[in-house]
Amino acid sequence: MKIGVVSDIHANIVALEAVVEHGKSLGVTKWICLGDIVGYGPNPNECVEWVKNNCEITVLGNHDNVAIRREEHEYFNPYARQAIVWTQDCLSEESIEFLENLPYTAKAYDSLFVHASPKSPSDWFYVTALDDALECFDYFRPGACFIGHTHCPQAVQKPDDDSFHLVEGSEFTYEKGEKALVNVGSVGQPRDHDSKASYVTFDAEDRRVQFHRIKYDIAKVQKQMKELEFAEYLYQRLSKGR
Ligand code: ZN
């Protein structure tokens, strides 16, 4: 069974649709979402609706939490703040209700799913440096832990207590009893200097993880954001992948 794991869709329905089409062509039958469904992009309700109807598991992201006004946006940069205020006004009752009921973490398929970090999920720690990643291994049981939040795909394997290695290439498998930390990257706003949408597929029985990058119509999203008078920085960054 192939599971598609998406994160940081950020209201980019065009990118999401391209990812879903690609996933289906690979035989993905289940989807899991790691949060930040909204914020930054122009189609929050459409993205929430897709996640609500298609994801078996969904966890809460920090932008989702601000969008439903459960957390302040003081720590956001001015562009993110402008977008989240617009999002707050745009969200439907149904979208708000769905986001309000999301958990911070979920366990399934011998794996842990969390938006930012398995260490204190509600503090939204950024796992950017190797040290941050290695610390995460203390907070989940053998198997995989899937995260998003940084918008940069990367995986670290930890076969035992004394060793680890960064995954190179676009796929890997891990043995039963081993641990793997997998950042799936971002569907709607990648920041690793690659503008293509990022997601992973996961085969739980074989413990195989594959990274994918998918081209989508960035200009279409940019045009829509421009018409909505979003900050230029927010739509220009999509084509830069940062
Ligand atoms: Zn995000």
XYZ file of C-alpha atoms and ligand atoms in Angstrom:
243
model
C 0.000 0.000 0.000
C 1.395 3.344 -1.071
C 0.713 6.321 1.188
C 1.271 9.904 0.018
C 2.516 12.238 2.758
C 2.060 15.950 2.102
C 2.857 18.987 4.227
C 2.814 22.783 4.041
C 0.284 22.989 1.239
C -0.194 26.638 2.227
C -3.391 27.220 0.281
C -1.735 26.393 -3.038
C -4.399 24.235 -4.716
C -2.633 24.239 -8.095
C 0.472 22.642 -6.571
C -1.673 20.240 -4.546
C -3.604 19.059 -7.605
C -0.346 18.369 -9.467
C 0.931 16.341 -6.504
C -2.297 14.358 -6.207
C -2.302 13.532 -9.903
C 1.297 12.341 -9.658
C 0.525 10.293 -6.546
C -2.399 8.599 -8.224
C -0.217 7.681 -11.204
C 2.110 5.911 -8.732
C -0.758 4.034 -7.104
C -1.153 6.129 -3.935
C -4.349 5.004 -2.193
C -4.062 6.885 1.110
C -2.995 10.419 1.968
C -1.625 11.900 5.174
C -1.231 15.646 5.766
C 1.268 17.176 8.191
C -0.396 20.568 8.555
C 0.001 24.168 7.396
C -2.834 23.572 4.967
C -3.445 27.328 4.895
C -1.467 30.595 5.074
C 0.535 32.331 2.294
C -1.545 31.087 -0.665
C -4.805 32.097 -2.338
C -7.012 28.973 -1.950
C -7.314 28.063 1.749
C -10.866 26.692 1.687
C -10.260 24.549 -1.392
C -7.157 23.035 0.198
C -8.889 22.370 3.535
C -11.749 20.721 1.686
C -9.391 18.431 -0.226
C -7.556 17.436 2.954
C -10.821 16.899 4.816
C -12.169 14.622 2.075
C -9.002 12.749 1.191
C -6.580 12.467 4.101
C -6.808 9.549 6.475
C -4.679 11.436 9.014
C -4.100 15.177 9.361
C -2.169 17.017 12.061
C -2.205 20.717 12.943
C 0.376 23.237 11.659
C 1.315 26.587 13.182
C -0.274 28.598 10.346
C -3.494 26.603 10.751
C -3.462 27.432 14.452
C -3.057 31.158 13.792
C -5.658 31.049 11.020
C -8.281 29.856 13.517
C -7.131 32.589 15.946
C -5.980 30.183 18.644
C -2.481 31.604 18.524
C -1.224 35.167 17.883
C 0.709 36.053 14.730
C 3.266 38.332 16.437
C 6.138 35.986 15.620
C 5.283 35.917 11.883
C 7.213 38.115 9.458
C 5.155 41.012 7.976
C 4.396 39.086 4.757
C 3.224 35.964 6.539
C 1.142 38.174 8.825
C -0.547 39.939 5.908
C -1.388 36.588 4.355
C -2.690 35.052 7.573
C -4.962 38.037 8.296
C -6.393 37.646 4.784
C -6.761 33.898 5.453
C -8.589 34.498 8.740
C -11.175 36.591 6.909
C -11.460 34.114 4.035
C -11.918 30.827 5.941
C -15.384 29.297 5.898
C -17.127 27.976 9.016
C -16.542 24.428 7.759
C -12.825 25.032 7.258
C -12.462 26.540 10.731
C -14.307 23.649 12.325
C -12.051 21.127 10.579
C -8.842 22.939 11.611
C -10.064 23.340 15.198
C -10.283 19.586 15.614
C -6.826 18.627 14.359
C -4.394 16.938 16.760
C -0.735 17.933 17.148
C 0.461 14.390 16.500
C -0.831 11.094 15.164
C 0.528 7.546 15.270
C -0.115 4.958 12.576
C 1.817 2.462 10.444
C 4.539 2.221 13.150
C 5.196 5.900 12.472
C 4.698 9.261 14.109
C 3.254 12.195 12.173
C 3.829 15.764 13.422
C 4.090 19.182 11.782
C 7.256 20.668 13.318
C 9.123 18.388 15.730
C 8.340 15.328 17.840
C 9.985 17.219 20.712
C 7.188 19.341 22.175
C 5.024 19.549 18.999
C 3.083 22.650 20.084
C 6.284 24.726 20.370
C 6.842 24.546 16.592
C 10.617 23.980 16.793
C 12.399 24.178 13.436
C 14.441 21.075 12.674
C 17.019 22.665 10.399
C 20.471 21.631 11.669
C 21.699 18.071 12.037
C 21.837 18.511 15.827
C 18.125 19.383 15.858
C 17.372 16.281 13.820
C 19.441 14.010 16.055
C 17.632 15.325 19.132
C 14.302 14.309 17.566
C 15.246 10.628 17.702
C 14.807 10.695 21.505
C 11.122 11.495 21.010
C 9.814 8.641 18.882
C 9.863 4.869 18.911
C 11.523 2.711 16.231
C 9.944 3.366 12.846
C 9.617 6.625 10.966
C 8.752 10.104 12.138
C 7.385 12.332 9.381
C 7.679 16.109 9.757
C 7.356 19.291 7.664
C 7.529 22.957 8.788
C 10.933 23.946 7.347
C 9.748 23.455 3.733
C 13.021 21.634 2.960
C 12.864 17.884 2.259
C 15.512 15.752 3.979
C 15.798 12.470 5.814
C 18.129 11.104 8.479
C 18.426 7.416 9.262
C 19.446 6.051 12.642
C 20.081 2.308 12.457
C 21.146 2.137 16.135
C 22.057 4.315 19.111
C 25.595 4.942 17.926
C 25.222 5.785 14.270
C 23.254 7.917 11.862
C 23.447 9.061 8.279
C 21.820 11.641 6.046
C 19.853 10.140 3.208
C 21.215 10.996 -0.215
C 19.220 10.369 -3.349
C 15.484 10.239 -3.712
C 14.601 7.035 -1.875
C 15.622 4.778 0.968
C 14.412 1.883 3.080
C 14.980 1.199 6.759
C 14.960 -2.086 8.653
C 12.437 -3.070 11.283
C 13.579 -1.690 14.639
C 15.501 1.201 13.052
C 14.508 4.851 13.107
C 14.160 7.384 10.299
C 13.303 11.073 10.515
C 11.712 12.277 7.281
C 11.022 15.896 6.399
C 8.646 15.674 3.441
C 9.212 19.262 2.268
C 6.429 21.600 1.156
C 3.752 21.195 -1.496
C 2.820 24.845 -1.790
C 5.951 26.856 -0.990
C 9.256 24.920 -1.238
C 12.281 26.749 0.197
C 15.199 24.584 -0.862
C 15.858 26.561 -4.068
C 13.768 24.109 -6.082
C 10.397 25.574 -7.045
C 8.786 22.181 -7.725
C 6.225 20.879 -5.208
C 7.644 18.357 -2.740
C 6.029 15.298 -1.138
C 6.898 11.717 -0.267
C 5.362 8.319 -0.786
C 5.672 5.756 1.965
C 5.256 2.025 1.764
C 4.750 0.928 5.370
C 5.157 -2.815 4.768
C 8.491 -2.441 2.971
C 9.526 0.609 5.055
C 10.369 2.396 1.838
C 10.276 6.202 1.506
C 10.501 8.013 -1.842
C 10.869 11.761 -2.347
C 9.148 13.407 -5.308
C 9.367 16.833 -6.956
C 6.484 17.876 -9.141
C 6.251 20.711 -11.659
C 3.102 22.791 -11.484
C 1.735 25.975 -13.051
C 3.411 28.534 -10.762
C 2.436 31.453 -13.017
C -1.236 30.626 -12.547
C -0.940 30.883 -8.744
C 1.155 34.048 -8.973
C -1.441 35.703 -11.191
C -4.160 34.890 -8.699
C -2.097 36.225 -5.763
C -1.331 39.406 -7.674
C -5.024 39.966 -8.357
C -5.738 39.512 -4.656
C -3.042 42.150 -3.930
C -0.812 39.839 -1.931
C 2.709 41.177 -1.255
C 4.936 40.775 -4.315
C 7.525 38.968 -2.198
C 5.002 36.209 -1.458
C 4.327 35.322 -5.075
C 7.831 35.948 -6.426
C 9.298 33.479 -3.942
C 7.266 30.626 -5.458
C 9.286 30.680 -8.672
C 12.554 30.941 -6.721
C 11.767 28.049 -4.424
C 12.811 29.953 -1.328
Zn 4.714 26.014 6.640
